[in-house]
Coordinates of C-alpha atoms in Angstrom, one line a residue:
Chain A
X24 CA 139.0 122.2 91.8
X25 CA 137.5 125.1 90.9
X26 CA 136.1 125.9 87.0
X27 CA 134.1 128.6 85.9
X28 CA 130.3 126.8 85.3
X29 CA 129.5 126.2 81.4
X30 CA 126.6 124.6 79.9
X31 CA 125.6 123.2 76.7
X32 CA 121.5 125.7 77.1
X33 CA 121.6 129.2 78.1
X34 CA 122.8 130.1 81.8
X35 CA 120.8 132.1 83.9
X36 CA 120.7 133.6 88.0
X37 CA 121.1 132.1 90.3
X38 CA 124.1 131.1 90.1
X39 CA 125.3 129.6 93.3
X40 CA 129.0 127.2 94.0
X41 CA 129.8 125.6 97.2
X42 CA 133.3 124.3 98.1
X43 CA 133.3 120.9 98.6
X44 CA 136.4 119.7 101.1
X45 CA 134.9 118.1 104.4
X46 CA 131.7 115.7 104.9
X47 CA 129.7 118.7 106.3
X48 CA 130.1 120.4 102.7
X49 CA 127.8 117.1 101.7
X50 CA 125.0 118.4 103.8
X51 CA 125.6 122.4 102.9
X52 CA 125.5 121.2 98.7
X53 CA 122.2 119.5 99.6
X54 CA 120.7 122.4 101.5
X55 CA 122.2 124.8 98.4
X56 CA 120.8 123.1 95.8
X57 CA 117.2 122.6 97.9
X58 CA 117.3 126.8 97.4
X59 CA 118.5 126.7 94.2
X60 CA 115.7 124.8 92.7
X61 CA 113.3 126.4 95.2
X62 CA 114.3 129.8 93.6
X63 CA 114.0 128.2 90.2
X64 CA 110.1 127.5 91.4
X65 CA 110.6 123.4 91.5
X66 CA 108.3 121.8 93.4
X67 CA 109.1 120.6 96.8
X68 CA 109.8 116.9 95.3
X69 CA 111.6 117.9 92.7
X70 CA 113.8 120.4 95.3
X71 CA 114.3 116.9 97.0
X72 CA 115.8 114.9 93.7
X73 CA 118.1 117.6 93.0
X74 CA 119.6 117.4 96.7
X75 CA 120.2 114.2 96.4
X76 CA 122.0 114.3 92.9
X77 CA 124.0 117.2 94.9
X78 CA 124.5 115.3 98.1
X79 CA 125.3 112.2 95.6
X80 CA 127.9 114.2 93.8
X81 CA 129.4 116.0 96.2
X82 CA 130.2 112.4 97.8
X83 CA 131.5 111.3 94.7
X84 CA 134.2 114.1 95.0
X85 CA 134.9 114.0 98.9
X86 CA 136.2 110.8 98.0
X87 CA 139.0 112.2 95.5
X88 CA 140.7 113.9 98.9
X89 CA 141.1 116.8 96.6
X90 CA 139.0 120.1 97.3
X91 CA 136.1 120.7 94.7
X92 CA 133.9 123.2 93.1
X93 CA 130.3 122.8 92.9
X94 CA 128.6 125.0 90.8
X95 CA 124.8 125.2 90.6
X96 CA 122.8 127.4 87.9
X97 CA 119.7 128.2 85.9
X98 CA 119.4 127.3 82.7
X99 CA 117.7 127.6 79.0
X100 CA 116.2 126.0 76.7
X101 CA 114.1 127.9 74.5
X102 CA 111.0 128.0 77.0
X103 CA 112.3 125.3 78.7
X104 CA 113.8 126.3 82.4
X105 CA 115.9 124.4 84.4
X106 CA 118.3 124.5 86.9
X107 CA 122.2 122.9 86.1
X108 CA 124.5 120.8 88.4
X109 CA 128.6 120.9 87.5
X110 CA 131.5 120.1 89.1
X111 CA 135.1 119.7 87.5
X112 CA 136.7 116.4 87.4
X113 CA 139.9 116.6 86.0
X114 CA 141.1 113.2 88.1
X115 CA 138.5 111.4 85.4
X116 CA 140.9 112.7 82.2
X117 CA 141.7 109.4 80.3
X118 CA 138.6 107.4 82.1
X119 CA 136.3 106.4 79.4
X120 CA 133.6 108.4 79.0
X121 CA 131.0 105.4 78.9
X122 CA 132.2 104.1 81.8
X123 CA 131.6 107.6 84.0
X124 CA 128.1 107.4 82.6
X125 CA 127.4 104.1 83.5
X126 CA 128.7 104.9 87.4
X127 CA 126.9 107.8 86.8
X128 CA 123.4 106.7 85.8
X129 CA 123.6 104.1 88.5
X130 CA 123.9 107.3 91.2
X131 CA 122.0 109.5 90.2
X132 CA 119.7 108.8 87.0
X133 CA 116.9 108.5 88.5
X134 CA 117.3 111.9 90.7
X135 CA 118.2 113.8 87.1
X136 CA 116.7 114.2 83.6
X137 CA 120.0 114.8 82.2
X138 CA 123.9 113.9 82.7
X139 CA 126.8 115.3 80.4
X140 CA 130.2 115.7 80.0
X141 CA 132.0 117.3 78.6
X142 CA 135.6 116.2 77.8
X143 CA 137.3 119.6 76.8
X144 CA 139.7 120.8 78.1
X145 CA 139.4 118.8 81.0
X146 CA 136.2 116.8 81.9
X147 CA 133.4 118.6 83.6
X148 CA 129.9 116.3 85.2
X149 CA 126.9 118.3 84.0
X150 CA 123.5 117.0 85.5
X151 CA 120.2 119.3 84.2
X152 CA 116.8 119.3 85.5
X153 CA 114.2 120.7 83.6
X154 CA 110.8 122.1 84.5
X155 CA 107.6 120.2 84.1
X156 CA 105.3 122.1 82.5
X157 CA 102.3 120.7 84.6
X158 CA 104.2 121.5 87.8
X159 CA 102.1 123.2 90.0
X160 CA 104.6 124.9 91.9
X161 CA 106.8 126.3 88.4
X162 CA 106.5 129.9 88.5
X163 CA 107.2 131.4 85.2
Chain B
X28 CA 91.1 127.4 112.1
X29 CA 94.2 126.1 112.4
X30 CA 95.5 123.0 109.8
X31 CA 95.3 119.2 111.0
X32 CA 98.4 117.8 110.7
X33 CA 99.6 114.4 111.6
X34 CA 102.7 113.5 112.2
X35 CA 104.0 109.8 112.3
X36 CA 107.6 109.5 114.3
X37 CA 108.3 106.3 116.9
X38 CA 110.5 108.5 118.9
X39 CA 109.0 110.3 121.5
X40 CA 111.9 112.8 121.8
X41 CA 112.0 113.4 118.0
X42 CA 108.4 113.5 118.1
X43 CA 108.3 116.1 120.7
X44 CA 110.5 118.2 118.6
X45 CA 108.8 118.3 115.4
X46 CA 105.9 118.9 117.1
X47 CA 106.7 121.8 118.5
X48 CA 108.2 123.4 115.5
X49 CA 105.2 123.0 113.9
X50 CA 102.9 123.9 116.5
X51 CA 105.0 126.9 116.6
X52 CA 103.6 127.8 113.2
X53 CA 100.0 127.7 114.1
X54 CA 99.3 124.1 113.2
X55 CA 97.3 121.3 115.2
X56 CA 99.4 118.6 115.5
X57 CA 98.0 114.7 116.3
X58 CA 101.0 112.0 116.7
X59 CA 101.1 108.2 116.4
X60 CA 103.8 106.1 116.9
X61 CA 103.5 104.0 113.8
X62 CA 102.2 102.9 110.5
X63 CA 99.3 101.1 111.2
X64 CA 98.1 103.8 114.1
X65 CA 99.0 106.8 111.5
X66 CA 96.7 105.0 108.9
X67 CA 94.3 104.6 111.6
X68 CA 94.2 108.5 112.4
X69 CA 94.3 109.5 108.8
X70 CA 90.5 107.9 108.4
X71 CA 89.6 108.6 111.4
X72 CA 90.0 112.6 111.1
X73 CA 91.6 114.0 107.7
X74 CA 94.8 116.0 108.0
X75 CA 96.0 118.8 105.6
X76 CA 99.3 117.0 106.2
X77 CA 100.5 113.9 107.1
X78 CA 104.6 114.0 108.1
X79 CA 105.9 111.0 108.2
X80 CA 109.1 109.3 109.4
X81 CA 110.9 106.4 107.4
X82 CA 112.2 104.0 110.2
X83 CA 109.4 103.0 112.1
X84 CA 108.2 99.8 113.7
X85 CA 105.7 96.8 112.1
X86 CA 105.6 99.0 108.6
X87 CA 108.3 101.7 107.5
X88 CA 107.1 104.9 105.8
X89 CA 107.5 104.0 102.4
X90 CA 104.6 101.0 102.8
X91 CA 103.0 103.4 105.0
X92 CA 103.3 106.1 101.8
X93 CA 102.1 104.1 99.4
X94 CA 99.1 102.6 100.8
X95 CA 98.2 106.8 101.3
X96 CA 98.8 107.6 97.8
X97 CA 96.7 104.0 96.6
X98 CA 93.6 104.9 98.6
X99 CA 91.0 107.2 97.1
X100 CA 90.0 108.9 100.4
X101 CA 93.2 109.9 101.2
X102 CA 96.1 110.4 97.7
X103 CA 95.6 114.0 98.2
X104 CA 96.7 114.8 101.1
X105 CA 100.4 116.0 100.7
X106 CA 103.2 114.0 102.3
X107 CA 106.6 115.0 103.4
X108 CA 109.0 112.3 104.4
X109 CA 111.2 113.5 107.3
X110 CA 114.1 110.8 107.5
X111 CA 117.6 110.1 108.8
X112 CA 117.9 107.9 105.6
X113 CA 119.4 110.5 102.6
X114 CA 121.0 109.3 99.8
X115 CA 119.8 109.1 96.3
X116 CA 118.4 105.6 96.2
X117 CA 116.0 106.3 99.4
X118 CA 115.6 110.1 97.7
X119 CA 114.2 108.3 94.9
X120 CA 112.0 105.9 97.1
X121 CA 110.2 108.1 99.3
X122 CA 109.6 110.1 96.1
X123 CA 108.2 107.1 94.1
X124 CA 106.6 105.9 97.3
X125 CA 104.2 108.8 96.5
X126 CA 105.9 111.5 99.2
X127 CA 105.7 115.0 98.4
X128 CA 108.8 115.7 99.6
X129 CA 111.8 114.1 101.1
X130 CA 113.6 116.0 103.8
X131 CA 116.6 114.8 105.8
X132 CA 117.1 115.5 109.3
X133 CA 119.8 117.2 109.2
X134 CA 120.8 121.1 110.3
X135 CA 118.6 122.8 107.5
X136 CA 115.6 120.6 107.7
X137 CA 113.7 122.8 110.2
X138 CA 114.1 125.4 107.4
X139 CA 113.3 123.3 104.4
X140 CA 110.3 122.0 106.4
X141 CA 109.4 125.5 106.2
X142 CA 110.0 126.3 103.2
X143 CA 107.7 122.9 102.0
X144 CA 105.0 124.2 104.5
X145 CA 104.9 127.7 103.0
X146 CA 104.8 126.0 99.4
X147 CA 102.3 123.9 100.3
X148 CA 99.9 126.9 101.4
X149 CA 100.2 125.7 105.2
X150 CA 101.3 128.5 106.6
X151 CA 101.3 132.4 106.0

């Protein structure tokens, strides 16, 4: 399911997308997430966290049997820089937001800083990770 | 002088492949085939980096990593976990054990390993 990436935060490059329609795409999603996080100056440990979150999200969407597009992009909130993973999930329309959030927290809650679900006009899952000020790899 | 890397990997085939990859970028590699042997070799000669497999006999990679990160004399040595366990839970377990990176052994593993070596300042 294609969607234009959107975010409650200011979006910035790099913007990358991965189509999820077969098992191999999970690996590609993980690789793309690592690359994006590396470009944004995240530490190797943070890159691994984000890659884990991307792979988990890709795996969840793959189970539906439909084609999905996973988007990765930089985000900024004031002086805070981060990265966002998002995927449109129209098949979640009508599902209680609390239940979706609970399931996502169990799956990826330890790997990312924020989980958001936008339901209007159609559900989009957004995962955010922010750069730590004390991260020795921080580039900006 | 080449940086010394300790590789802890129980599979001789995989150890040989990873060793060759690390040596190809000028690193000097010692290999331990289980956790206790690895911990002993770390104390014998402190390496610049430890590349650690998760699935090991006797003591798994998470346990080895925790031991290394708890001991003041080895806590500062970077540890890269290179593993077949690639789920979100396994990634978190590796990072919570103190690993500096957690890389699944897939087709992109070499690329990520090189990238991390560069970020750690171990290759030019």
